[in-house]
Coordinates of C-alpha atoms in Angstrom, one line a residue:
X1 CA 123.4 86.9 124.1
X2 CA 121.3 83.7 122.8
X3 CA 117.6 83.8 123.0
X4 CA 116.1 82.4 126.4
X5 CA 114.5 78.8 126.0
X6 CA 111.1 80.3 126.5
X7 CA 111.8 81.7 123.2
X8 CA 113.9 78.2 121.9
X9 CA 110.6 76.2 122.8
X10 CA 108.5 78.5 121.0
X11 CA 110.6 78.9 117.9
X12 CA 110.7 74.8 117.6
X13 CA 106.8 74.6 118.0
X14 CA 106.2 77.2 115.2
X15 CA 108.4 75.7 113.4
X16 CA 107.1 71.7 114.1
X17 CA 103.5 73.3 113.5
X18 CA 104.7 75.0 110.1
X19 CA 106.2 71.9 108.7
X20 CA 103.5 69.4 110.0
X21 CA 100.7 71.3 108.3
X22 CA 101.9 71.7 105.2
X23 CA 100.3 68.5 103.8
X24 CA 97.1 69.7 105.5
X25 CA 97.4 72.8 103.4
X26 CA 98.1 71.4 100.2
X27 CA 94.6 68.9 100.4
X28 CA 92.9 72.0 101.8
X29 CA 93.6 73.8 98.9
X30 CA 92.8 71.2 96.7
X31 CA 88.9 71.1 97.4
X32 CA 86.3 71.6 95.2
X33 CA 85.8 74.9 96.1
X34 CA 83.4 75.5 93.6
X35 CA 81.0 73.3 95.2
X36 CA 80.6 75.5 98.1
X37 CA 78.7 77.9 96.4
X38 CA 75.1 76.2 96.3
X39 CA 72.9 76.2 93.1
X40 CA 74.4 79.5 92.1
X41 CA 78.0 78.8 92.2
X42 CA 78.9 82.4 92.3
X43 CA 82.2 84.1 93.0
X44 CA 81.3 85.8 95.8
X45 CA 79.8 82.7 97.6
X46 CA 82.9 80.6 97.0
X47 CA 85.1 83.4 98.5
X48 CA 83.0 83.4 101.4
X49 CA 83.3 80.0 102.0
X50 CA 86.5 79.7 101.0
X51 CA 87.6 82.2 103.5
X52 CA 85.5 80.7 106.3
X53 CA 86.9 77.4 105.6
X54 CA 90.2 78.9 105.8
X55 CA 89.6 80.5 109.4
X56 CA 88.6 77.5 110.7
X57 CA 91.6 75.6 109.4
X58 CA 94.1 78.1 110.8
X59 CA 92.0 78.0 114.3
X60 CA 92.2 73.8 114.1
X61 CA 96.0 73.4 113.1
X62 CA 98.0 76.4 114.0
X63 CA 96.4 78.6 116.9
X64 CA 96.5 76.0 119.6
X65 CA 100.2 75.9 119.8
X66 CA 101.2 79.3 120.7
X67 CA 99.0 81.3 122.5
X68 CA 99.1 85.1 121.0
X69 CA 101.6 86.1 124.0
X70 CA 103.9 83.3 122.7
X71 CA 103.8 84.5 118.9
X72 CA 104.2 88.5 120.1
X73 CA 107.3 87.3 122.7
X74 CA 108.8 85.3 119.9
X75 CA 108.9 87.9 117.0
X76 CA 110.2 90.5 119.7
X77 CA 112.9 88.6 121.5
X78 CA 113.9 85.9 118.6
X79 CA 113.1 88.0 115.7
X80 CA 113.9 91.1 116.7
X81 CA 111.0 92.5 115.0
X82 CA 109.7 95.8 116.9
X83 CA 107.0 96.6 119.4
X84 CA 105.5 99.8 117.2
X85 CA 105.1 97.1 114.5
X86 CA 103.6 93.4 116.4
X87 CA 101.3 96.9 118.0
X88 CA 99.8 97.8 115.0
X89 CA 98.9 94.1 114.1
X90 CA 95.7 92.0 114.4
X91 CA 97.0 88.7 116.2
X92 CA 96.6 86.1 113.0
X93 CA 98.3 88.9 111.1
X94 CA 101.4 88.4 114.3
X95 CA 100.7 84.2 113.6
X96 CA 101.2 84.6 109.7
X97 CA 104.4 86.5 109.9
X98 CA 105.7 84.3 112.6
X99 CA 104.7 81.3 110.4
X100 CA 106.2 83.2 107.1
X101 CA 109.6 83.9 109.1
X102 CA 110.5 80.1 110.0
X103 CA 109.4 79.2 106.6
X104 CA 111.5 81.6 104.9
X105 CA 114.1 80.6 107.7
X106 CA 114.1 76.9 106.3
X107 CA 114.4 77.7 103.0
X108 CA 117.5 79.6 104.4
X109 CA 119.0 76.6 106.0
X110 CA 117.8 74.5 102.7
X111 CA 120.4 76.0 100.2
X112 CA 123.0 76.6 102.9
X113 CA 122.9 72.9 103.7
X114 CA 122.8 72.4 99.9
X115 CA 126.2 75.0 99.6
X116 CA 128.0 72.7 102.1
X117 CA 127.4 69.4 100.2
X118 CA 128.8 70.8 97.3
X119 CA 131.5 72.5 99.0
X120 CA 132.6 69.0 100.6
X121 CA 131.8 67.1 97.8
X122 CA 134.5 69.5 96.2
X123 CA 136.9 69.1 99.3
X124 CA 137.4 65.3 98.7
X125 CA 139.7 66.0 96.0
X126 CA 142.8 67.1 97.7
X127 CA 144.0 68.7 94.6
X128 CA 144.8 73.0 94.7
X129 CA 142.5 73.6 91.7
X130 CA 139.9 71.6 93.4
X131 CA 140.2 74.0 96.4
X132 CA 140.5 77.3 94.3
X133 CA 137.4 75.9 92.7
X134 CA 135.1 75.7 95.9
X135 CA 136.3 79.0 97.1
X136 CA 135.6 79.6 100.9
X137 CA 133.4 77.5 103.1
X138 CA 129.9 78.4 102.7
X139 CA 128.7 80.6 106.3
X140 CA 125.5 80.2 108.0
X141 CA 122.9 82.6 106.8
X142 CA 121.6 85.7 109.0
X143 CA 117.9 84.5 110.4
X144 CA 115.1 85.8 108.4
X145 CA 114.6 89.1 107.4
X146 CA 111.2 91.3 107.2
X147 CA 110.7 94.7 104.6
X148 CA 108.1 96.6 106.3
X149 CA 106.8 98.9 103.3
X150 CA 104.4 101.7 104.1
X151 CA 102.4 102.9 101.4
X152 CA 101.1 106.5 101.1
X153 CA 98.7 108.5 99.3
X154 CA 96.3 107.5 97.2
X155 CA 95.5 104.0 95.2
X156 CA 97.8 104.6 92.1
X157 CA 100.6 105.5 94.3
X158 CA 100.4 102.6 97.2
X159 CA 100.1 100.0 94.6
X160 CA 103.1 101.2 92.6
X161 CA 105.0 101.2 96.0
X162 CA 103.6 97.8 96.7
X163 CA 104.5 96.7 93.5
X164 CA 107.7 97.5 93.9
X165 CA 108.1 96.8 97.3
X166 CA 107.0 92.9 96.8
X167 CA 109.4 93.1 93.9
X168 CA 111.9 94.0 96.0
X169 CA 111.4 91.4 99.1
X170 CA 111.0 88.1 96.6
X171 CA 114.5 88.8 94.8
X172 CA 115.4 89.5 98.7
X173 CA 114.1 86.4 100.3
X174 CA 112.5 88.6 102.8
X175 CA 108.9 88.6 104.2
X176 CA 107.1 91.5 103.5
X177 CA 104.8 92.9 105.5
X178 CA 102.4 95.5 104.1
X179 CA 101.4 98.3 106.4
X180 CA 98.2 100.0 104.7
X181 CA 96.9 103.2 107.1
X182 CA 93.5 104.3 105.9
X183 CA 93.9 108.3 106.5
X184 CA 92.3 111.4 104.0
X185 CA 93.9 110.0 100.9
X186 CA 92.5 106.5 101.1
X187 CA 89.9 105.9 103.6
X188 CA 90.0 102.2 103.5
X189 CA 92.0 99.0 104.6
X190 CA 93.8 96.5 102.0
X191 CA 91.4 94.2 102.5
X192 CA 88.6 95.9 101.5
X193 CA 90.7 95.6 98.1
X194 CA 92.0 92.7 97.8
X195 CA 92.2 89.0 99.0
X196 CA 95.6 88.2 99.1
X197 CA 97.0 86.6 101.8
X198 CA 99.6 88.7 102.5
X199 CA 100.8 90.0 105.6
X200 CA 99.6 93.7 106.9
X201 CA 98.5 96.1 109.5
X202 CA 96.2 99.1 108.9
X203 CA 97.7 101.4 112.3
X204 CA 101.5 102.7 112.7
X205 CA 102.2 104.9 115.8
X206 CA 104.9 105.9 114.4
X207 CA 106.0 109.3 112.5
X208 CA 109.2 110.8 111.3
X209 CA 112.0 111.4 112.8
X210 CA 112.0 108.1 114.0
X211 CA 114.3 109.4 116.7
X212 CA 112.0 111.7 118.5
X213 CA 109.5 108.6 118.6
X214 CA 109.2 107.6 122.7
X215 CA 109.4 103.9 121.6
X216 CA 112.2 104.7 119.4
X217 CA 114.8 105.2 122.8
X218 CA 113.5 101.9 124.5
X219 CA 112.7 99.1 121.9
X220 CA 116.5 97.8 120.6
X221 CA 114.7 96.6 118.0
X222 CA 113.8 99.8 116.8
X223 CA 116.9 101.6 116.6
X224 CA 118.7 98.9 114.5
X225 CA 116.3 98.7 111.9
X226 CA 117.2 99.8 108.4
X227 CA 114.6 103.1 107.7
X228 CA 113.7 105.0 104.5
X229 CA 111.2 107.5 104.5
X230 CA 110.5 108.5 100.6
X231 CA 107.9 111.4 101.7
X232 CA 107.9 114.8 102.7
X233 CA 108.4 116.3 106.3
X234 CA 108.5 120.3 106.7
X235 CA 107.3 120.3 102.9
X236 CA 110.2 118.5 101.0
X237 CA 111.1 115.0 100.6
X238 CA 112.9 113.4 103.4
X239 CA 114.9 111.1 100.2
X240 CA 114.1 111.4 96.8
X241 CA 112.7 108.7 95.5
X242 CA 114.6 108.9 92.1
X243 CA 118.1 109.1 93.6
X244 CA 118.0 106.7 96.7
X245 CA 118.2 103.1 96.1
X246 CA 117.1 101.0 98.7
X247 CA 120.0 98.7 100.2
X248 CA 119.4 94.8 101.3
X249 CA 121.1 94.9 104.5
X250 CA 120.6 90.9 105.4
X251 CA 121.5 91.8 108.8
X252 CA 118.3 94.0 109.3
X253 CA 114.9 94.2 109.0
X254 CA 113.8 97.2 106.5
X255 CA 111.1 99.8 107.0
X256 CA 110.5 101.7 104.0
X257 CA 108.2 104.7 103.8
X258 CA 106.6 105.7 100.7
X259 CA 104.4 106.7 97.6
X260 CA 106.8 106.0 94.9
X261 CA 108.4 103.1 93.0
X262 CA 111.6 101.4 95.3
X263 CA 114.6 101.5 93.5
X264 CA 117.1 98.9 94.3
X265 CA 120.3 97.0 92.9
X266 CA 118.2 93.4 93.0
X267 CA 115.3 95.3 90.9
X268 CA 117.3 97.2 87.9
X269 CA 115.4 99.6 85.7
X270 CA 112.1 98.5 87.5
X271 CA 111.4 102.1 86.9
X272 CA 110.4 100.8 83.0
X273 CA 106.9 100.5 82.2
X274 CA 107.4 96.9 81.0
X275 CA 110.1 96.0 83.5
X276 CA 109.3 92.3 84.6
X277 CA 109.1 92.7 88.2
X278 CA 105.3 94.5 88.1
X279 CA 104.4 90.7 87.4
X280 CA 104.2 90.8 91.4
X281 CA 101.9 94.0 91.4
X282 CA 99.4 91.7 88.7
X283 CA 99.9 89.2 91.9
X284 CA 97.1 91.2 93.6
X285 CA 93.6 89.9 93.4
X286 CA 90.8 92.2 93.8
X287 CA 87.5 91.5 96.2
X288 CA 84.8 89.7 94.3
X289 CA 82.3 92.9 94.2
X290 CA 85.4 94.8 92.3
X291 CA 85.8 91.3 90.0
X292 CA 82.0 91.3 89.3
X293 CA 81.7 95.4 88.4
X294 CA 84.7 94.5 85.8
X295 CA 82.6 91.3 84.4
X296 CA 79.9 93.2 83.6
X297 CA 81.3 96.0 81.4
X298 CA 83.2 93.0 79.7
X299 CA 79.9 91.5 79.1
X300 CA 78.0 94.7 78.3
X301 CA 81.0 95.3 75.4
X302 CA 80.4 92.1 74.1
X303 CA 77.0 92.0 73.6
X304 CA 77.4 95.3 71.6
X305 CA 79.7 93.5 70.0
X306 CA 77.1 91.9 66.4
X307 CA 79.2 88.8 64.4
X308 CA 79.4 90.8 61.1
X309 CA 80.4 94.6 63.1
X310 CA 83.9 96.7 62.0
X311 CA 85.0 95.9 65.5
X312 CA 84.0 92.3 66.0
X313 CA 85.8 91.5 62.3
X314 CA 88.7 93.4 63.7
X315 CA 88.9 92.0 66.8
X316 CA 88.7 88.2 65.8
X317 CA 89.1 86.6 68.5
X318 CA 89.7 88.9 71.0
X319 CA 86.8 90.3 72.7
X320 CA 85.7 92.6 75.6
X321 CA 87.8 95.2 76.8
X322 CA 90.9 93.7 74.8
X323 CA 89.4 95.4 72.1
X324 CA 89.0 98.9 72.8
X325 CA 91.7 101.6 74.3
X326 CA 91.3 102.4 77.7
X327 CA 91.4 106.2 78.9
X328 CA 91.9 108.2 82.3
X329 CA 91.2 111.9 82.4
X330 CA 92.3 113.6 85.7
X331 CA 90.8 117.0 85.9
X332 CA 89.7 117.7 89.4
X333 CA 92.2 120.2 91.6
X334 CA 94.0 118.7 95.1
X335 CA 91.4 121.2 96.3
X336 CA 88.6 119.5 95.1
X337 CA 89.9 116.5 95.2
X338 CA 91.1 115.3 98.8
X339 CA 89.7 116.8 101.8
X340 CA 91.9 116.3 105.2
X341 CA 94.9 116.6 103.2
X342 CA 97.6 119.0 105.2
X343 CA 99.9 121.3 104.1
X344 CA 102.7 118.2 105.3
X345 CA 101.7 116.2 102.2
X346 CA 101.9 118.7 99.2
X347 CA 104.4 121.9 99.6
X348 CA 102.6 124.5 97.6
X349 CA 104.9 124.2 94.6
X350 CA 104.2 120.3 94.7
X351 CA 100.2 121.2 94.7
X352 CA 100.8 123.8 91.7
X353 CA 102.5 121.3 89.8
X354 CA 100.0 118.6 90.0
X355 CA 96.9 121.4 89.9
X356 CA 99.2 122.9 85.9
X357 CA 99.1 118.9 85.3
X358 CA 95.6 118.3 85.6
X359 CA 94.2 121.7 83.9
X360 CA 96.2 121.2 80.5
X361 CA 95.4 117.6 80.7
X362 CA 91.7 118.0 80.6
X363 CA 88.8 116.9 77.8
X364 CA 89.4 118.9 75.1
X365 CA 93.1 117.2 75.2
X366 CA 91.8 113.6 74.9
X367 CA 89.0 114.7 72.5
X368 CA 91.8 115.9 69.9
X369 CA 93.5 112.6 70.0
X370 CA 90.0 111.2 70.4
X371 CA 88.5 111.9 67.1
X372 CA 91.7 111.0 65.2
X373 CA 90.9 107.4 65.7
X374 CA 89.0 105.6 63.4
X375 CA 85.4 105.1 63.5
X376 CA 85.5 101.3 64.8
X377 CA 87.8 102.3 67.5
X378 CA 85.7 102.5 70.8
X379 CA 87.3 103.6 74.6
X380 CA 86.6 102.8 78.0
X381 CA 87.0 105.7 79.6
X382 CA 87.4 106.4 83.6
X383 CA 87.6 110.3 84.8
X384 CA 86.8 111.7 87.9
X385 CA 84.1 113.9 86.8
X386 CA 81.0 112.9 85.5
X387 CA 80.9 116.1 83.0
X388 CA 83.9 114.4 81.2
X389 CA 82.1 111.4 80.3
X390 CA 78.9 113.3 79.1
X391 CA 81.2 115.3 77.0
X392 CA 82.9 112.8 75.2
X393 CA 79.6 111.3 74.6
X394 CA 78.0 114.4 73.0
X395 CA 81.3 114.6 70.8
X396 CA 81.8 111.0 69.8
X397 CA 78.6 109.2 70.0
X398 CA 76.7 106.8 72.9
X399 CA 78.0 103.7 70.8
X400 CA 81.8 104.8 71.1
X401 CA 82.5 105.3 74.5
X402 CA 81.9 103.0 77.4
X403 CA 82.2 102.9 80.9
X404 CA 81.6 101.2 84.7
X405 CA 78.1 101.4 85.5
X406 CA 78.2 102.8 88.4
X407 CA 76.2 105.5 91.0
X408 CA 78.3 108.8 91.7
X409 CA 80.9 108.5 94.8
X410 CA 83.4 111.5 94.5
X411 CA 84.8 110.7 97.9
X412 CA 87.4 108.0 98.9
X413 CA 85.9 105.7 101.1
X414 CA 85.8 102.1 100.9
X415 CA 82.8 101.7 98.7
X416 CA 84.5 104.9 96.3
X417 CA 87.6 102.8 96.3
X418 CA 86.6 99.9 95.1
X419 CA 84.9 101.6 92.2
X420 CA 88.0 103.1 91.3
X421 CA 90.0 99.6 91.4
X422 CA 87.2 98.6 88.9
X423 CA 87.8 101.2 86.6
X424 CA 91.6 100.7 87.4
X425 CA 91.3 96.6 86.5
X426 CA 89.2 97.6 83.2
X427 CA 91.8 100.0 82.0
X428 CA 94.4 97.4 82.5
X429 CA 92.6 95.0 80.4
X430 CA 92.1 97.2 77.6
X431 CA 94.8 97.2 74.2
X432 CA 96.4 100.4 74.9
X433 CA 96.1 103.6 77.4
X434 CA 95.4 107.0 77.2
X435 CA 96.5 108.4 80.5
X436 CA 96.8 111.5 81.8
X437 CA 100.8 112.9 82.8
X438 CA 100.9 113.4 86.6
X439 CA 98.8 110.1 87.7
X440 CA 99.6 107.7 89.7
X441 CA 96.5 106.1 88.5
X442 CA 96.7 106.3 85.3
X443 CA 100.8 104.8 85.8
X444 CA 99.2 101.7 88.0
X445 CA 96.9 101.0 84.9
X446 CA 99.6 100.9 82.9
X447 CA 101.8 98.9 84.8
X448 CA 98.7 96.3 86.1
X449 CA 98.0 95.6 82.4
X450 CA 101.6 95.6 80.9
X451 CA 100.2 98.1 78.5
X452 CA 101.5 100.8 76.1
X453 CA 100.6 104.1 78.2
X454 CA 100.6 107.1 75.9
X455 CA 100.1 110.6 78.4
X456 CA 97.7 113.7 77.7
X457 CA 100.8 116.5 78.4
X458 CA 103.4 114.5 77.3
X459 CA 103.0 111.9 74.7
X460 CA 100.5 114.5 72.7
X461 CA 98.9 117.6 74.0
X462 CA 101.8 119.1 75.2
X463 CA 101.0 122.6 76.5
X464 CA 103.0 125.5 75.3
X465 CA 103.8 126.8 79.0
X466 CA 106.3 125.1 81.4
X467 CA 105.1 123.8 84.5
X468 CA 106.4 125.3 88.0
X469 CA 109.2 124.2 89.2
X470 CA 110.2 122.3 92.4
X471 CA 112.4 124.2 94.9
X472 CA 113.9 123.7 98.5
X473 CA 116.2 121.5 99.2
X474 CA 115.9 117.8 101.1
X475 CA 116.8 117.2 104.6
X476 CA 119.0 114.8 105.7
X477 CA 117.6 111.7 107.4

C-alpha cells in the first residue's frame, strides 16, 4: 500500500522547499560572519549571531511550508520512522531530519539515474560482450534510510560510539540521528557540547526488550526496525560489542544501543587507533566557552615558552600544546565516582574490573614513566583528583607540568562536562598520550587527536596481579 496523497503533497513540498533553498543556504553561509561580532570580534559573539541568524533563516524559508503535524505525519507514514523516536524530538530537530531524508533521497535517485545512463549507453551496442559487460539493469534504490545510535555512559564512551556510529552512517548513505539522554553518567545534552548541526533528541521512552515496550505492539514501524543493544540488561551484555558487527540492512532503519565502538563490514578495523574513519569523530566542534578554556592554556604554554629555552629550540616551530605530552590519570573508584548509577549498568565483576584498573593505574605509575623523560619535556596533565596534580608538582616541578585553569567540579553536570571536553580537546592536541588502561576518556583523546596512546597498566606499569575476570554468559536478543 502507497502512501496517501496527504503524504504525496507533503513529501513534494519538503522536497520543492529543500531544493529551492539551497542557493539561499550557500549565500547565507558565505557572510561575513566575523562582522557580527561588534568591536570585539569574539568567538563566542559570532556564534551567537551566527546561530540567531540561522534561526531566523530556517523560520523565513523552511517552516512555513509544513506545519509541525505535516513534518511528524510524513516521517511516520512515508518514512516509516517511529512514534517513540519523532516523540522524543524537538520539532526543528523532526524538520531537519525530514529535510536530511529527501536530500539523502535525491542523492539516491542522482546515481541511480546516473547507473541507467550508463547501463543504456551500454545497451546500444547490440553485441553479447556488450551485454555481459553492463550486467543487469540497474533497480531503483530503497527510500532513505535513518541509524538511530544511542550513546551511553559517560563522555569518552558516547563519543567513541558516535564516532563510530557517524563513521558508519556516511559509508552507509544513511542519516544519522543522535539520541543523547542526559541521565547519572552524563548530566547534560549534546548541545551543551557541541555545535554541530546534527540531528538529535535528548529523551527515549524506550528500554530493552524492545518487545515488552507498549508502543512496540502498535507502531509497525517499530517492529521492523533493525535493533542492537550493545549494553547490559540483568548484568551482562545484551551483544558483545567485540563480536557483533552491525549489518546495513538498506531496507530498514537501524537503532543501535551503545557505549562502545560499532563494528561493521563498511568500517574495517575501525577498532585501530589510527583507523581513518575517527576523522568523523574530529568532525565535532566543541561550544565556544570549551574552545576559549583550550586557548588559553595554549596561550599560557607559550608565553612560558622564552626564544632561546631547551623546549622552544626543540620545538621550532611548533608551539603550544604540540609540544608537550598530554597525560590522563584515572584514579577515583565507580563509587566515588558516579552517583545514581544502578546495579543494571556495572555487574559487580564489571565494577571490580574497572575499580583493579584504576588503583594500579594511579600516580606513582605515571611518575615512574614521568621522571624518565628528559628535563625539557613538559606534560599537560588532566586527572580526576586534584591531589594528583599537586603531586606531580611537588615531584617534578611547577615549570614542568601544566594544566586547565579551572575551579573544582567533581560532578558531571553541564558546566563539569564541558571542563572535561577541555581537558579532553587539550590532550588531543598534545604530541603524544599517557593514558590510563580502562578509559574511555583517555581512548577518545587518543582517537580525537590521532595520537600515539601509550596506557599506565599496559604499555608500562603493568601490575604483577591479574585483573578479575568477567563471567556469565550473554542473553540472546
Amino acid at each position: 500500500m502507497g502512501p496517501s496523497a496527504g503524504a504525496r503533497t507533503t513529501a513534494r513540498a519538503v522536497t520543492t522547499t529543500s531544493r529551492s533553498t539551497r542557493n539561499r543556504l550557500r549565500s547565507f553561509l558565505r557572510r561575513p560572519w566575523t562582522a557580527m561580532a561588534g568591536p570585539e570580534r569574539d568567538g563566542p559573539r559570532v556564534a551567537a549571531g551566527f546561530l540567531s541568524e540561522w534561526t531566523a533563516f530556517v523560520e523565513r524559508f523552511v517552516r512555513p511550508s509544513l506545519s509541525n503535524a505535516d513534518v511528524y505525519r510524513l516521517l511516520h507514514d512515508q518514512h516509516h520512522v517511529p512514534h517513540v523516536f519523532l516523540d522524543g524530538m524537538q520539532p526543528l530537530m523532526r524538520r531537519r531530519f525530514v529535510t536530511r531524508l529527501q536530500e539523502a533521497g535525491a542523492e539516491q535517485m542522482d546515481k541511480y539515474t546516473a547507473q541507467v545512463a550508463r547501463f543504456d549507453a551500454a545497451a546500444v551496442n547490440q553485441t553479447k560482450q556488450a551485454e555481459d559487460a553492463a550486467g543487469p539493469r540497474p533497480t531503483p534504490p530503497p527510500s532513505p534510510k535513518a541509524m538511530f545510535v544511542h550513546t551511553q555512559y559517560g563522555l569518552g564512551n558516547r563519543l567513541r560510539a558516535l564516532g563510530s556510529a557517524l563513521a558508519f552512517a556516511r559509508a552507509a548513505g544513511r542519516v544519522l540521528v543522535l539520541v543523547w539522554v542526559p541521565d547519572a553518567h552524563l548530566q547534560c545534552t549534546f548541545a551543551d557540547l557541541f555545535v554541530n548541526d546534527l540531528v538529535w533528541q535528548s529523551e527515549l521512552s524506550l528500554t530493552f526488550p524492545f518487545r515488552e515496550d507498549a508502543t512496540y505492539r502498535v507502531d509497525a514501524p517499530l517492529r521492523r526496525i533493525r535493533k542492537y543493544s550493545f549494553m547490559r540488561h540483568n548484568a551482562t551484555h545484551v551483544l558483545d560489542p567485540n563480536r557483533v558487527a552491525v549489518a546495513n540492512d538498506r531496507r530498514h532503519h537501524l537503532y543501535v544501543s551503545t557505549a562502545y565502538v560499532i563494528r561493521s563490514q563498511l568500517t574495517p578495523n575501525i577498532i585501530a587507533m589510527d583507523s581513518p574513519y575517527w576523522a568523523a569523530l574530529r568532525s565535532l566542534i566543541p561550544v565556544p566557552p570549551v574552545l576559549r578554556r583550550v586557548e588559553s592554556v595554549q596561550a599560557r604554554v607559550d608565553s612560558s615558552l622564552s626564544p632561546g629555552s631547551a623546549s622552544a629550540a626543540s620545538s621550532g616551530a611548533t608551539r603550544g600544546l604540540a609540544t608537550m605530552v598530554g597525560v590522563h590519570i584515572r584514579s577515583r573508584s565507580i563509587s566515588t565516582d558516579i552517583t545514581g548509577v544502578t546495579a543494571a549498568d556495572y555487574s559487580p565483576t564489571a565494577a571490580a574490573i574497572t575499580d583493579y584498573w584504576r588503583s594500579v593505574t594511579g600516580v606513582s605509575t605515571f611518575l615512574t614513566r614521568m621522571r624518565a623523560a628528559p628535563l625539557s619535556v613538559r606534560f599537560f596533565v588532566a586527572t580526576d583528583s586534584p591531589g594528583v596534580y599537586d603531586a606531580l608538582v611537588e615531584e617534578l616541578d611547577a615549570s614542568r607540568v601544566v594544566r586547565l585553569e579551572r575551579p573544582p567540579c567533581p560532578d558531571r553536570t553541564a558546566a563539569c562536562v564541558q571542563l572535561a571536553l577541555a581537558d579532553l580537546v587539550a590532550l588531543s592536541r598534545t604530541r603524544l598520550l599517557l593514558g590510563s588502561h580502562w578509559s574511555s576518556f583517555s581512548e577518545a583523546a587518543g582517537r580525537l587527536g590521532n595520537k600515539r596512546l601509550l596506557l599506565a597498566g599496559l604499555h608500562f606499569g603493568r601490575p604483577r596481579r591479574a585483573p578479575p575476570r568477567q563471567s556469565g554468559r550473554r542473553p540472546r536478543l
